[in-house]
Coordinates of C-alpha atoms and ligand atoms in Angstrom, one line a residue:
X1 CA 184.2 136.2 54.5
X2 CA 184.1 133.8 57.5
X3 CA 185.8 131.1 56.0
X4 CA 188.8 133.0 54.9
X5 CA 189.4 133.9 58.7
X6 CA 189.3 130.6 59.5
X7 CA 192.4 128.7 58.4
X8 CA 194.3 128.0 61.8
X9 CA 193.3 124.6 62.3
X10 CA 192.4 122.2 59.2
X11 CA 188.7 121.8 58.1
X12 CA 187.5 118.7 60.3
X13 CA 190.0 118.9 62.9
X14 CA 188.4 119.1 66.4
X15 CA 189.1 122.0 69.3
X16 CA 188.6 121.1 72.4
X17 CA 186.0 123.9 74.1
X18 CA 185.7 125.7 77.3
X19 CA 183.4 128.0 79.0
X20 CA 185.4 129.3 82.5
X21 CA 182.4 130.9 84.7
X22 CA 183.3 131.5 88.4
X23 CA 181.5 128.7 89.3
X24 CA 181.5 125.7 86.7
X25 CA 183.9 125.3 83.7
X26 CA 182.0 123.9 80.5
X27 CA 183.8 121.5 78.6
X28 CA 183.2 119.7 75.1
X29 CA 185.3 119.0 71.5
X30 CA 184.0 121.2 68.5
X31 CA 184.3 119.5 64.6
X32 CA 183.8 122.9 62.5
X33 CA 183.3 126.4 63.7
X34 CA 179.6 127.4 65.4
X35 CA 179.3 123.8 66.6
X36 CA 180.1 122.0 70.0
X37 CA 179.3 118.7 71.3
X38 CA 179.3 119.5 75.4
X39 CA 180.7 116.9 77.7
X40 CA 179.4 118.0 80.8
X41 CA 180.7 120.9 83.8
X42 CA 182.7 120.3 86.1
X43 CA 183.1 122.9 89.4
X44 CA 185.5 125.7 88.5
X45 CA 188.3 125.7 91.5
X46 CA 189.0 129.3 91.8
X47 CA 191.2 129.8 94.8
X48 CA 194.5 127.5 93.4
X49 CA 196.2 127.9 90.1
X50 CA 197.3 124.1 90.8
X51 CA 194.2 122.9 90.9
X52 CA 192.7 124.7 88.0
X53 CA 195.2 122.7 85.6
X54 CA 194.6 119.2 87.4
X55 CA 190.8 119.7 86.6
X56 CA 191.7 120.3 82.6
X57 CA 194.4 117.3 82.7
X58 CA 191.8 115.0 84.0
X59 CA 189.1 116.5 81.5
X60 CA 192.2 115.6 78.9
X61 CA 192.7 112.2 80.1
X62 CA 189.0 111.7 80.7
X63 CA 188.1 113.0 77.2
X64 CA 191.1 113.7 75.1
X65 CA 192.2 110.1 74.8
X66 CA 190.2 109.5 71.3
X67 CA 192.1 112.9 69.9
X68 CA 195.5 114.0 68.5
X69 CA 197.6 115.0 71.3
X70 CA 198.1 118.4 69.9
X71 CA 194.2 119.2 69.5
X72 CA 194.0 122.8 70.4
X73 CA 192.3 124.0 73.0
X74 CA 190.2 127.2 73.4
X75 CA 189.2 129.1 76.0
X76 CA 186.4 131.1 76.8
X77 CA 186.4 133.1 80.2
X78 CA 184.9 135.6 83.0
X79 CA 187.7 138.7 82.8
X80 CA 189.3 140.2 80.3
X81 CA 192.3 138.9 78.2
X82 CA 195.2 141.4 78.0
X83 CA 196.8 140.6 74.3
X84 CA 199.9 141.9 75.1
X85 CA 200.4 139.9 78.4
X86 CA 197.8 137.4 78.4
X87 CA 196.6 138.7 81.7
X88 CA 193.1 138.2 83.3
X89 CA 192.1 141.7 84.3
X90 CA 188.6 142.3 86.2
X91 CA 188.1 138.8 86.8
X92 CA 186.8 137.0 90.1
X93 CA 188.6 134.2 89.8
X94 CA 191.8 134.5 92.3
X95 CA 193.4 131.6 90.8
X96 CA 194.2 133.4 87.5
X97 CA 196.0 135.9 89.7
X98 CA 199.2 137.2 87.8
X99 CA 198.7 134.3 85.2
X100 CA 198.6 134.7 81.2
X101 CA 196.0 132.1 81.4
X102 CA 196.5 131.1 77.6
X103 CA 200.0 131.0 77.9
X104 CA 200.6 129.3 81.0
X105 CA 197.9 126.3 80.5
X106 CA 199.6 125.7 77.1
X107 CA 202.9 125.1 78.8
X108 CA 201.2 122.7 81.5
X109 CA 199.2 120.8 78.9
X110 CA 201.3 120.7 76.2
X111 CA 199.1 122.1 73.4
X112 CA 198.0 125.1 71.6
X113 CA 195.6 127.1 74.0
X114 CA 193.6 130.1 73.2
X115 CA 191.5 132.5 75.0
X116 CA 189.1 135.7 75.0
X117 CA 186.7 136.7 77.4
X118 CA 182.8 135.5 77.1
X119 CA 181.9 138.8 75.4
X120 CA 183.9 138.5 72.9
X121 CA 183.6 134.7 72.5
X122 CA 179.7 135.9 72.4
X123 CA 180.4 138.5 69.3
X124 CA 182.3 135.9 67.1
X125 CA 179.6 133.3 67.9
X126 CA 177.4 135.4 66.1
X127 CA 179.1 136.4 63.5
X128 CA 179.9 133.3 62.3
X129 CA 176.9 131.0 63.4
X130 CA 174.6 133.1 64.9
X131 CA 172.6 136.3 63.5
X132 CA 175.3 138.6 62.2
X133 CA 176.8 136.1 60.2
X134 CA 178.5 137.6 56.8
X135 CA 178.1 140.7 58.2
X136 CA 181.7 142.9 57.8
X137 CA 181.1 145.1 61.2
X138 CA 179.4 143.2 63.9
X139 CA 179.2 144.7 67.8
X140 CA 177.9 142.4 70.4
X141 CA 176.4 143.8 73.6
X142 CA 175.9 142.0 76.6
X143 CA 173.4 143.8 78.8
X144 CA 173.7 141.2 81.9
X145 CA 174.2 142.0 85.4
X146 CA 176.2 144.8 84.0
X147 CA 177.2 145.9 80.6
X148 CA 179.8 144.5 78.3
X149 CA 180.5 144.1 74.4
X150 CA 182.8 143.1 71.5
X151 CA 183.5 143.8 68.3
X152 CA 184.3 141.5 65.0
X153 CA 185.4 143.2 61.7
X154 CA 185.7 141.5 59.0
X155 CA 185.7 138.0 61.1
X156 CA 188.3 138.6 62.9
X157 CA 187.8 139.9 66.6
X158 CA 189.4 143.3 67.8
X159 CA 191.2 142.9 70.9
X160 CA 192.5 146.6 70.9
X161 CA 195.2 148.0 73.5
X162 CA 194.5 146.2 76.3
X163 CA 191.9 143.6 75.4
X164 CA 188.9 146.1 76.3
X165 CA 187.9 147.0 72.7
X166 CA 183.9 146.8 72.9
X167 CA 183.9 147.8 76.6
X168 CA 181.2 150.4 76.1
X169 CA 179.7 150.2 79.6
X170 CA 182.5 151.9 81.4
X171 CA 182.7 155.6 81.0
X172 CA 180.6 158.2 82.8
X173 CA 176.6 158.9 81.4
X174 CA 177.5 162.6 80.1
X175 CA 173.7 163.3 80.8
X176 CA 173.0 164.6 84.0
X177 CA 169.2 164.6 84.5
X178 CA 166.4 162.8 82.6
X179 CA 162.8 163.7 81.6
X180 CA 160.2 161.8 82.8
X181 CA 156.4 162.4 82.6
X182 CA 157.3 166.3 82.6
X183 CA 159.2 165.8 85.9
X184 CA 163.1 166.1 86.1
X185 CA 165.4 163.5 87.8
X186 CA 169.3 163.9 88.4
X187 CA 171.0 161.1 87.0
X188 CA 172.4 159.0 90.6
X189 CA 176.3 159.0 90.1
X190 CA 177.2 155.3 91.4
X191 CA 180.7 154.4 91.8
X192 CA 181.8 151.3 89.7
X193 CA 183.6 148.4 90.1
X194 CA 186.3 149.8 87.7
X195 CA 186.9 152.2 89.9
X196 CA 185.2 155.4 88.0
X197 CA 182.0 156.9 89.1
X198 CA 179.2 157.2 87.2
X199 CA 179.6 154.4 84.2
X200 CA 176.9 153.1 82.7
X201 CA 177.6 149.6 84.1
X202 CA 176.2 151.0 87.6
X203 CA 172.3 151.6 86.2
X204 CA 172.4 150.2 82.0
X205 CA 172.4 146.2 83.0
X206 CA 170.3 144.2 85.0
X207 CA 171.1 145.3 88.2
X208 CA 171.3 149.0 87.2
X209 CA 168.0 148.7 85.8
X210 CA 166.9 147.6 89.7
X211 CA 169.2 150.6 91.2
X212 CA 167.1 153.3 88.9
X213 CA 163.6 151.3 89.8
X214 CA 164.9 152.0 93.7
X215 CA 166.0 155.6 93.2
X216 CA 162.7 156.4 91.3
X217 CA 160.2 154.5 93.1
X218 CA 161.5 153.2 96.6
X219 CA 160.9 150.0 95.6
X220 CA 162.7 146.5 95.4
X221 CA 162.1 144.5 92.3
X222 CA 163.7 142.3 89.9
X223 CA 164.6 143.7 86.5
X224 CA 162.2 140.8 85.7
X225 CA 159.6 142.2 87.7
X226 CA 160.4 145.9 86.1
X227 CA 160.1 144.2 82.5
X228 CA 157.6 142.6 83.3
X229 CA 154.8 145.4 84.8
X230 CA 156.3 147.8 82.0
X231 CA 154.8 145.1 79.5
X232 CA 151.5 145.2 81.5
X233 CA 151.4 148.8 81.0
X234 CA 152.1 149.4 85.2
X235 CA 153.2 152.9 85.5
X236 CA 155.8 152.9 88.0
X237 CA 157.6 150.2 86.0
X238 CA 157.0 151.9 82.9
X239 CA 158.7 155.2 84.1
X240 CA 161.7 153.0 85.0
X241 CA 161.9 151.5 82.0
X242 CA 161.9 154.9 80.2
X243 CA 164.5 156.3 82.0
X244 CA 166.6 153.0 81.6
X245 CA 165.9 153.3 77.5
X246 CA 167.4 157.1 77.6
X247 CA 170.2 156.0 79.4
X248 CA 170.9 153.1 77.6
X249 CA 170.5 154.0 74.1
X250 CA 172.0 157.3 73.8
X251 CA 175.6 155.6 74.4
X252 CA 174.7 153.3 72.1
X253 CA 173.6 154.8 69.5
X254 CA 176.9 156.9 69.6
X255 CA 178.8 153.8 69.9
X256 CA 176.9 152.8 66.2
X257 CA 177.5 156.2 65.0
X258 CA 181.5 155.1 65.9
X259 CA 181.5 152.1 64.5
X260 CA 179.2 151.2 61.6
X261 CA 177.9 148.1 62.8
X262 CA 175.0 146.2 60.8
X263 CA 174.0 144.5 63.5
X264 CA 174.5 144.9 67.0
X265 CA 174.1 141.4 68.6
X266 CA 172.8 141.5 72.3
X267 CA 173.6 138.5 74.8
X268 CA 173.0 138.5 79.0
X269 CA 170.4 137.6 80.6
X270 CA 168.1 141.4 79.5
X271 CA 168.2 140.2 76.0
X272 CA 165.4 137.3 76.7
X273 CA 163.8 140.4 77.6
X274 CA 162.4 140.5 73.6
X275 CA 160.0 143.1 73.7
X276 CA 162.6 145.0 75.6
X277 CA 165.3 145.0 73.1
X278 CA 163.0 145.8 70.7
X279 CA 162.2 149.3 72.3
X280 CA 166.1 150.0 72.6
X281 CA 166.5 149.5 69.0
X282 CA 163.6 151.7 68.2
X283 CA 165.3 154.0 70.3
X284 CA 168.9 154.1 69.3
X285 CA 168.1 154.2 65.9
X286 CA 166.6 158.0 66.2
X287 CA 169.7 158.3 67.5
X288 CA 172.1 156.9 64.7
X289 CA 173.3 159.0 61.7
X290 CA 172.6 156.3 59.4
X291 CA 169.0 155.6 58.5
X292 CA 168.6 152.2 59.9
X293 CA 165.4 151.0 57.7
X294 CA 165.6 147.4 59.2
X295 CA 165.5 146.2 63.2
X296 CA 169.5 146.8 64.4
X297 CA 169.6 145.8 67.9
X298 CA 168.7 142.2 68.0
X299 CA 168.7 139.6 70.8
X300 CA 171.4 136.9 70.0
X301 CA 170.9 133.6 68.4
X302 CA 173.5 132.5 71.7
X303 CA 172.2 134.6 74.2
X304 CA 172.8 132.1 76.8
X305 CA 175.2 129.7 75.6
X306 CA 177.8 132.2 73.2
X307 CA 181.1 131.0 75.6
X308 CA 181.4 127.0 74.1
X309 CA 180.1 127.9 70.8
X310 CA 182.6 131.2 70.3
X311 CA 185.4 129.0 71.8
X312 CA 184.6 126.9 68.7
X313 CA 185.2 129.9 66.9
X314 CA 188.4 131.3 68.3
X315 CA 190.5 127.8 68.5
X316 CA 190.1 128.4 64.5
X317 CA 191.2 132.2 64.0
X318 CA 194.0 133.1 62.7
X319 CA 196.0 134.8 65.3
X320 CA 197.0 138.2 64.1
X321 CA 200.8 139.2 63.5
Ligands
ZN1 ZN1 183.1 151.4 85.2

């Protein structure tokens, strides 16, 4: 299945790779799909468009020399990726302002450039190198400081209308109260950075997961700390950590229901959190229509690194008519 995807750029022929955070841009040149040879980073400048495409033509000149002049280049980045303009939406990044980043770097370095955000660049990483590989339906989560996702059918990632396919994390939690230890809570009802109130985003990621520990409890901590005490049986920790698992799993569960994933692929920094993602699973999958016999929810093979090696990925796909 993977292979046939990938056909853009000849067996052997290297794609240069790079991972665009808000504070350092990864850079290295990929040989074959799932594997990259880093470089180094470099500090992302974020306030000038300018200076953004000096820093890749001296990353060309410092490591392009040894390569075809029309080696592609692909791009994996904080935002999302509008296909119909190109357009960074949601990103913090000011320099990308108005920009069809793909696009636009293209025309200033004179090659084939490609980009997708580092969720999706995270999905396809998996499915063809990481723990969903061969698998026709593959949804990637990223349960990070917020909540994210993609989605890859049939090796091939979905963009959808408007580049937010996957984007489970905003939309308002239907549920309005949880119960805990035979006690009712109202659900808070945060506003989001989207601009809705209520998404999940505000209490299903890392920092939500904090914001419900504070609501419950009164209490500052880490989701580290939460995970943490819940794994040492404390059981302040363990009632946030319940009510985070409701929360989280019944979207989820209706997003599998939706889809038809085989495997759902988790990536942020909650997914080292392995005992953690192993309760979700157990939880969304009393939630799921289809009997799930085997684990469904699984922390990433790229977890921490899915931007360079989905990069390696995307510089290879086909692009859809
Ligand atoms: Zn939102």
């Amino acid at each position: 299945m993977s292979s046939e995807a990938i056909t853009a750029a000849p067996a052997g022929a290297a794609v240069f790779c790079a991972d665009i955070g808000g504070s350092f841009i990864k850079f290295g040149v990929s040989h074959r799909a799932g594997e990259v040879k880093e470089f180094g980073k470099v500090p992302t400048p974020t306030a000038s468009w300018q200076e953004f495409v000096a820093t890749f033509q001296r990353l060309m000149t410092q490591f392009g020399a040894d390569f075809p002049a029309e080696t592609p280049l692909a791009l994996s980045t904080a935002g999302l990726v509008s296909p119909q303009t190109g357009e960074l939406l949601a990103t913090n990044i000011p320099a990308f302002t108005g920009r069809a980043l793909a696009a636009d770097l293209s025309l200033e370095l004179q090659r084939p450039v490609t980009a997708a955000n580092d969720a999706d660049c995270f999905v396809l990483a998996e499915a063809y190198a990481g723990y969903a590989q061969n698998q026709p339906v593959v949804a990637g989560i990223i349960l990070g400081t917020g909540v994210g996702g993609g989605l890859v059918v049939n090796g091939q990632l979905v963009r959808g209308h408007g580049g937010v396919t996957g984007e489970w994390g905003h939309g308002a939690i239907t549920r309005t109260e949880l119960t805990l230890d035979e006690r009712i809570f109202l659900i808070p009802r945060l506003a989001c950075g989207c601009g809705q109130v209520g998404c999940l985003d505000t209490l299903g990621g890392a920092r939500g997961m904090e914001r419900l520990h504070q609501y419950l409890h009164q209490q500052t901590c880490t989701s580290q700390q939460v995970v943490e005490a819940w794994q040492q049986g404390q059981a302040a920790s363990t009632l946030t950590v319940n009510a985070w698992l409701q929360l989280v799993a019944e979207p989820l569960a209706l997003l599998v229901n939706i889809l038809g994933p085989s495997k759902i692929v988790v990536g942020g920094g909650l997914a080292n959190a392995t005992a953690l993602i192993t309760a979700l699973d157990m939880q969304v999958r009393t939630g799921t229509l289809h009997h799930y016999a085997e684990q469904l929810v699984i922390t990433g093979k790229f977890a921490g690194n899915g931007g360079m090696i989905g990069a390696s990925v995307l510089g290879r796909l086909n692009p859809r008519p």
